[in-house]
Coordinates of N, CA, C and O in Angstrom, one line a residue:
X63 N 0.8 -1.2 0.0 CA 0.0 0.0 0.0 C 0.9 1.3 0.0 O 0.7 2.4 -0.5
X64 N 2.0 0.8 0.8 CA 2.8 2.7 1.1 C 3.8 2.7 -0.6 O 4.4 3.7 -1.0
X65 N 3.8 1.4 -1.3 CA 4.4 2.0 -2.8 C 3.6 2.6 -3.5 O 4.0 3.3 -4.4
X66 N 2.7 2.4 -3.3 CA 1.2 3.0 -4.5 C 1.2 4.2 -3.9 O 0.8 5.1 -4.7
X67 N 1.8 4.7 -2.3 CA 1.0 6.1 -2.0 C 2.3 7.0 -2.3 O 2.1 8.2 -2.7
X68 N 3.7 6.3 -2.1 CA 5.0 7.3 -2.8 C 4.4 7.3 -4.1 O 4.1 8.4 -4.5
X69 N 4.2 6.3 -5.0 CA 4.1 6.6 -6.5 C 3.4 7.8 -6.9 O 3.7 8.7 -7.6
X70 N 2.3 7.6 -6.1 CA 1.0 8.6 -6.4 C 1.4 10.1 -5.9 O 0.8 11.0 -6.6
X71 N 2.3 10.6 -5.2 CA 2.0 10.9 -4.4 C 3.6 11.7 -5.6 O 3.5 12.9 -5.9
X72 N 4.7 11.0 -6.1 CA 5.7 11.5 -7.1 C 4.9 12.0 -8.4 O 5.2 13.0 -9.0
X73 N 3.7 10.8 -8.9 CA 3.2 11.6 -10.0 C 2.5 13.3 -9.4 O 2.5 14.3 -10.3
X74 N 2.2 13.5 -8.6 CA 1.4 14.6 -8.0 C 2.1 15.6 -7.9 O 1.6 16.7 -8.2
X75 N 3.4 15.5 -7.4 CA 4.7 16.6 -7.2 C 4.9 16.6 -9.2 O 4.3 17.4 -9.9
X76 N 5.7 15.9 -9.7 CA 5.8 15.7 -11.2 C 4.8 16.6 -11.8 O 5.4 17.4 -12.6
X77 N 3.1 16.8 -11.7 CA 2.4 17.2 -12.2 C 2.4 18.3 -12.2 O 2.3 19.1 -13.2
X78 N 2.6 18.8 -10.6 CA 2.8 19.9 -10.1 C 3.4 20.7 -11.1 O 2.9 21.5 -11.9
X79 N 5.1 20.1 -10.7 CA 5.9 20.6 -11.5 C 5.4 21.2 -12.8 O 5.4 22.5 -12.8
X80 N 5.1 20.5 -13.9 CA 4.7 20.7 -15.0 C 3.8 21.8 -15.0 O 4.1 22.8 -15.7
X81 N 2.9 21.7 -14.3 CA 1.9 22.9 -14.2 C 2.3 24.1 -13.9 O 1.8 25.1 -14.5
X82 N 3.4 24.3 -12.9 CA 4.2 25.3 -12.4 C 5.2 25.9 -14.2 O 4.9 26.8 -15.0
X83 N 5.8 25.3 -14.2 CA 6.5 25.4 -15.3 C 6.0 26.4 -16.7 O 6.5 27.4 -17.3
X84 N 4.8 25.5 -16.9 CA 3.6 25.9 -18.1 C 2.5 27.3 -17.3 O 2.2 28.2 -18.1
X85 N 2.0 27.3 -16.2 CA 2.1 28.9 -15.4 C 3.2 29.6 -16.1 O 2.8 30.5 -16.8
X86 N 4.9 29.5 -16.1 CA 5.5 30.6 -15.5 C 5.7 31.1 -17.0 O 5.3 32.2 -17.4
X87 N 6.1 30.1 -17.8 CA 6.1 30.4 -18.9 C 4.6 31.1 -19.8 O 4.8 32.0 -20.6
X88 N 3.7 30.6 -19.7 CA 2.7 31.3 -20.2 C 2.6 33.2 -19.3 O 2.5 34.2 -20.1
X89 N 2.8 33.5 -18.2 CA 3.1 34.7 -17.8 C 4.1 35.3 -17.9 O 4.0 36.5 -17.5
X90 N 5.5 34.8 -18.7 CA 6.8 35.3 -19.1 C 6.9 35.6 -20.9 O 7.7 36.2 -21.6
X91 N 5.9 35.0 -21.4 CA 6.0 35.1 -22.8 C 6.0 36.2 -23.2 O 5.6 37.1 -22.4
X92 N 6.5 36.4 -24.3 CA 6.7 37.8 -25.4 C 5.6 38.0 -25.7 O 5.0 37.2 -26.4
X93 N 5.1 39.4 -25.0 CA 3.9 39.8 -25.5 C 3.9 40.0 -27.0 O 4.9 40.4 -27.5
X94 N 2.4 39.8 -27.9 CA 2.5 40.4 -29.5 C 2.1 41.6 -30.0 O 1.9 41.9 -31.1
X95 N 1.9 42.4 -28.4 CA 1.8 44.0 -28.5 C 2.7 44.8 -29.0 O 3.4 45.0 -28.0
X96 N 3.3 45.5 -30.4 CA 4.1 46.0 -30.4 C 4.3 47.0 -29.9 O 5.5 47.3 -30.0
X97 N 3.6 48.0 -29.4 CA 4.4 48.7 -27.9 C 4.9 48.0 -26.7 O 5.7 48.5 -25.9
X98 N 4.4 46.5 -26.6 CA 5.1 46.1 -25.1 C 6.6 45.5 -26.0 O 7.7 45.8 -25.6
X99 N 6.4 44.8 -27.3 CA 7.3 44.0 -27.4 C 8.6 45.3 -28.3 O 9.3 44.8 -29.2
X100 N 8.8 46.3 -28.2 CA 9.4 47.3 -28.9 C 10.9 47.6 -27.7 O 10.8 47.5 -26.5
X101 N 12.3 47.8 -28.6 CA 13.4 47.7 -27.8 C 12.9 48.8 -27.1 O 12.2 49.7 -27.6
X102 N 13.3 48.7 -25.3 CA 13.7 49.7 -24.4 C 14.2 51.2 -24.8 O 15.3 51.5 -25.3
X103 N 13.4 51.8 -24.6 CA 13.8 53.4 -25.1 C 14.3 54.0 -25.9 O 15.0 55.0 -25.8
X104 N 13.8 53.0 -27.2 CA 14.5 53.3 -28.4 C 13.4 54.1 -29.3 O 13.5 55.0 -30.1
X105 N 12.6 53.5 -29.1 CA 11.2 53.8 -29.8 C 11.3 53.2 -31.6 O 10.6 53.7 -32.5
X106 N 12.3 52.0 -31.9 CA 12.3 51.9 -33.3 C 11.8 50.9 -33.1 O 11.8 50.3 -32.0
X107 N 11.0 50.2 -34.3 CA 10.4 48.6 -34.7 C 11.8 48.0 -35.0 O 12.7 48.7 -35.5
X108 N 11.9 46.5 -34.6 CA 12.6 45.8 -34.2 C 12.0 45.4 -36.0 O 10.9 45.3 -36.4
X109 N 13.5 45.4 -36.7 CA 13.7 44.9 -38.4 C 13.5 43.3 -38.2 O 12.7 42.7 -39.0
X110 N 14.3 42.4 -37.1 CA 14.6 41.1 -37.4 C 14.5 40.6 -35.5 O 14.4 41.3 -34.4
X111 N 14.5 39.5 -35.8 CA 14.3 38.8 -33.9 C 15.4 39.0 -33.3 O 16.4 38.7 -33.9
X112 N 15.6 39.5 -32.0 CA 16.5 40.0 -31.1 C 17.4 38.4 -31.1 O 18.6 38.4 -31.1
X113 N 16.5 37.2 -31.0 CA 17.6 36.0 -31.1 C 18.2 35.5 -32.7 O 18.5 34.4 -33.0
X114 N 18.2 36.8 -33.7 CA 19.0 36.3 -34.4 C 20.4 35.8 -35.1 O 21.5 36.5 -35.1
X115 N 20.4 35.0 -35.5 CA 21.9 34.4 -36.1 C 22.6 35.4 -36.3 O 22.1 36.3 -36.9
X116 N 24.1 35.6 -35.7 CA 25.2 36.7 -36.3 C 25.8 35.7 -37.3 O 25.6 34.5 -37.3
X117 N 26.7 36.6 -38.4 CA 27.3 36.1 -40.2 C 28.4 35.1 -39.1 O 28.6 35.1 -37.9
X118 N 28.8 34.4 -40.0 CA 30.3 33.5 -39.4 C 31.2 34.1 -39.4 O 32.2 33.6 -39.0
X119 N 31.2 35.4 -39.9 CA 32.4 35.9 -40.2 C 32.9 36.9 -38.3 O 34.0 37.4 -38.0
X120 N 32.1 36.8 -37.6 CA 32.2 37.1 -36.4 C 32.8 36.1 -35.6 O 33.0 36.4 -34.4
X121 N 32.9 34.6 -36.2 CA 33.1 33.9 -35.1 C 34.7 33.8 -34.8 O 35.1 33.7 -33.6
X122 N 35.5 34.0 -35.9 CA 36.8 34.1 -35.9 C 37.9 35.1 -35.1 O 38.9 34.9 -34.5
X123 N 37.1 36.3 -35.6 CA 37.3 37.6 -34.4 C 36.9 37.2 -33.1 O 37.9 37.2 -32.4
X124 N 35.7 36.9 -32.4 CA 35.5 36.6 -30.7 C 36.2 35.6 -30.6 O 36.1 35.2 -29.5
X125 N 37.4 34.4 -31.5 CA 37.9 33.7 -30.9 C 38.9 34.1 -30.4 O 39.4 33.8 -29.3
X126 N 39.5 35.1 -31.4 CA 41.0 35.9 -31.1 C 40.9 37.2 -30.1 O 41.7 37.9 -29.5
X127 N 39.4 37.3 -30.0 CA 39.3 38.1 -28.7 C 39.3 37.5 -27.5 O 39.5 38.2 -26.5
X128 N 39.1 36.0 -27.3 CA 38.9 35.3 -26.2 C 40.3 35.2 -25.9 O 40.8 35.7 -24.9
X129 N 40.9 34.6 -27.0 CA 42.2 34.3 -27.0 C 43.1 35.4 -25.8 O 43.7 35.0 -24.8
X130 N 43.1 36.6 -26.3 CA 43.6 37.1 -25.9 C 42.9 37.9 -24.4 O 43.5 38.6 -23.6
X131 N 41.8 37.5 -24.3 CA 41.0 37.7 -23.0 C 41.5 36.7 -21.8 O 41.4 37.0 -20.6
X132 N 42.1 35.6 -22.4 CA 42.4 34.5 -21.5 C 44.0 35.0 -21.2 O 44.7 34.9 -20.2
X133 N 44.1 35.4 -22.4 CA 46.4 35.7 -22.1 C 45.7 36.7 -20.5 O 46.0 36.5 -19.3
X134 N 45.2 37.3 -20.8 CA 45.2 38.8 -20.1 C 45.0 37.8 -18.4 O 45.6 37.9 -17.4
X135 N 44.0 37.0 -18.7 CA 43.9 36.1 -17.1 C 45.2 35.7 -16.8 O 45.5 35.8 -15.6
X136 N 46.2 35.2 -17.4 CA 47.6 34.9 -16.8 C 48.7 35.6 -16.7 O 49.8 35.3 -16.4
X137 N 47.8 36.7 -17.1 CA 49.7 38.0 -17.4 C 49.1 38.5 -15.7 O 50.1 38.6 -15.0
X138 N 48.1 38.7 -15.1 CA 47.7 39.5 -14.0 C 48.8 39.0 -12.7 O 49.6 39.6 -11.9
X139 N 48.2 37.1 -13.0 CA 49.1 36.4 -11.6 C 50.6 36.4 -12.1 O 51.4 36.5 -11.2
X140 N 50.9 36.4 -13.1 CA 52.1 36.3 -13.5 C 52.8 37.7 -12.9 O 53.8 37.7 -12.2
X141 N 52.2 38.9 -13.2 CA 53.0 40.2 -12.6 C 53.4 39.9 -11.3 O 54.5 39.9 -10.8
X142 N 52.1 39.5 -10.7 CA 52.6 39.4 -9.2 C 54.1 38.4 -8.8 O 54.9 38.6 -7.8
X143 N 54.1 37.7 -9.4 CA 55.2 36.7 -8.8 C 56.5 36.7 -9.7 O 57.5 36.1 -9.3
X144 N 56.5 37.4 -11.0 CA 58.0 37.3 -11.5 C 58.7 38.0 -11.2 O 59.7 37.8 -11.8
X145 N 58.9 39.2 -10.2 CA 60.1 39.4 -9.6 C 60.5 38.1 -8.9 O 61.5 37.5 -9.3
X146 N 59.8 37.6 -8.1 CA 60.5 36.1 -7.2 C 61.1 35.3 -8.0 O 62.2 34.7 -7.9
X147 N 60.3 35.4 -8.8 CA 60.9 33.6 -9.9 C 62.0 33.9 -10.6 O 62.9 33.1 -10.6
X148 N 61.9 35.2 -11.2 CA 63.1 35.6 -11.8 C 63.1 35.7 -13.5 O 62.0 36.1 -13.9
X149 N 64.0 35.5 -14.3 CA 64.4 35.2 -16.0 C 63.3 34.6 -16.2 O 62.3 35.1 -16.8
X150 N 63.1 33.0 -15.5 CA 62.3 31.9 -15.9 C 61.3 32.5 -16.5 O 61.0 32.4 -17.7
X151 N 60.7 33.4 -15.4 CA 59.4 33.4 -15.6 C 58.8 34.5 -16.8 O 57.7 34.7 -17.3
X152 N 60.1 35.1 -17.1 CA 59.7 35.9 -18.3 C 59.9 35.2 -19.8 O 59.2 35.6 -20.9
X153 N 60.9 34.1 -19.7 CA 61.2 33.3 -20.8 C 60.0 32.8 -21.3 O 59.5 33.0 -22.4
X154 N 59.3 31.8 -19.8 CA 57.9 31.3 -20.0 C 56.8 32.2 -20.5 O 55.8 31.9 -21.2
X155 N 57.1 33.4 -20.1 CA 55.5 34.3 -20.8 C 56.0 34.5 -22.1 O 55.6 33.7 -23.0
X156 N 56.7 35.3 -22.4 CA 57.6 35.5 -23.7 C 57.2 33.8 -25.0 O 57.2 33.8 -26.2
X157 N 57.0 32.9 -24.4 CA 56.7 31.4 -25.0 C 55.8 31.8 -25.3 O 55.7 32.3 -26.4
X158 N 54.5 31.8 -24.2 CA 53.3 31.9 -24.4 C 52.7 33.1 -25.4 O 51.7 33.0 -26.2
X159 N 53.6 34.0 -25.1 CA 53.0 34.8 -26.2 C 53.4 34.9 -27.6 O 52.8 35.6 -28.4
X160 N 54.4 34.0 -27.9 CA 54.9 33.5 -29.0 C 53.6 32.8 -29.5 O 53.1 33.3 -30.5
X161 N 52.9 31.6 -28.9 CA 52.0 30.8 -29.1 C 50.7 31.6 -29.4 O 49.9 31.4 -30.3
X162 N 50.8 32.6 -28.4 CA 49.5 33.8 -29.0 C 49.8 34.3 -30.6 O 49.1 34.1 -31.6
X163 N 50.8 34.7 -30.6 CA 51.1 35.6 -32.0 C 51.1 34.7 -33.4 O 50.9 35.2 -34.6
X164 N 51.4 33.0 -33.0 CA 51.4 32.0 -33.7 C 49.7 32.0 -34.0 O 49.5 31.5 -35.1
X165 N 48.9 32.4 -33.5 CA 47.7 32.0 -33.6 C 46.8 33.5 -34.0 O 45.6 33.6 -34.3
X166 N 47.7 34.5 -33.8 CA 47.1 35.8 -34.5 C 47.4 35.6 -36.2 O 46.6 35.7 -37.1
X167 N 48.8 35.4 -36.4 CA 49.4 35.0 -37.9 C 48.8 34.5 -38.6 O 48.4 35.0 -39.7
X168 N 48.3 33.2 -38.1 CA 47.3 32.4 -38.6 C 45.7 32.7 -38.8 O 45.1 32.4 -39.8
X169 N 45.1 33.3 -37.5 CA 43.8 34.2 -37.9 C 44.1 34.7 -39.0 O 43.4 34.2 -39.9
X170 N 45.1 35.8 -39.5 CA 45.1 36.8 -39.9 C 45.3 35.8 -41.3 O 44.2 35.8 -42.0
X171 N 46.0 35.2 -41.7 CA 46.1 34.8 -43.0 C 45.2 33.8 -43.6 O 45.1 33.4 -44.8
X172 N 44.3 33.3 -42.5 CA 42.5 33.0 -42.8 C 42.1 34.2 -43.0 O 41.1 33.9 -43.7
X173 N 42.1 35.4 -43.0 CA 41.5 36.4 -43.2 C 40.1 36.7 -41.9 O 38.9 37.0 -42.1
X174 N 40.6 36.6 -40.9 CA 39.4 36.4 -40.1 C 39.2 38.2 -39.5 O 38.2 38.7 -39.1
X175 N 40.3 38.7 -39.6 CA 40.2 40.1 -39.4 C 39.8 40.5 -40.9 O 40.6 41.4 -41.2
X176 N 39.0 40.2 -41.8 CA 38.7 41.4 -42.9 C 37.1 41.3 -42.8 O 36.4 40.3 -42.5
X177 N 36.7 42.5 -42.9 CA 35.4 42.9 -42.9 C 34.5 42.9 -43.8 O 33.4 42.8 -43.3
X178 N 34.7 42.9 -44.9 CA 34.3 42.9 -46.3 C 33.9 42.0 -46.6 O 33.5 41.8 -47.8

């Protein structure tokens, strides 16, 4: 008897769920008023969907900006400690950014910097 009353009792929470879910969403949807659905204080009609596809030609640029978003994460801890370490530690960045510039070279001669 007490497995039928957990079962029952999981479909009921489950259901819940569902119902809750299908509430929040039906109350969060994009209105099809075009005053509610119009960009924030811009006052222009929206040409195309706010979730639309960007060209590919952007993907190659945010990579070489990551790229270099990430060097920037290791040059910070690195300041702090290469006075201590000494040569090494400039040999080693001096590498790394060899490895960056190896990978700008190569963007660049994909042509991932032309705009055109």
């Amino acid at each position: 008897m007490s497995v039928y009353l957990g079962l029952a009792m999981s479909l009921l929470v489950a259901a819940a769920g569902v119902a809750g879910l299908y509430a929040l969403h039906r109350l969060s949807a994009v209105a099809n008023n075009p005053l509610v659905s119009k960009p924030f204080a811009s006052g222009w009609i929206p040409e195309q969907h706010a979730l639309s596809r960007y060209h590919a030609r952007y993907y190659p640029v945010t990579l070489v900006f990551l790229a270099f978003d990430v060097e920037m994460l290791f040059m910070y801890p690195w300041a702090v400690v290469v006075a201590r370490l000494g040569a090494s530690a400039v040999i080693e960045m001096f590498v790394f950014l060899g490895v960056l510039m190896a990978g700008v070279v190569w963007a660049w001669r994909e042509g991932a910097f032309k705009w055109a």
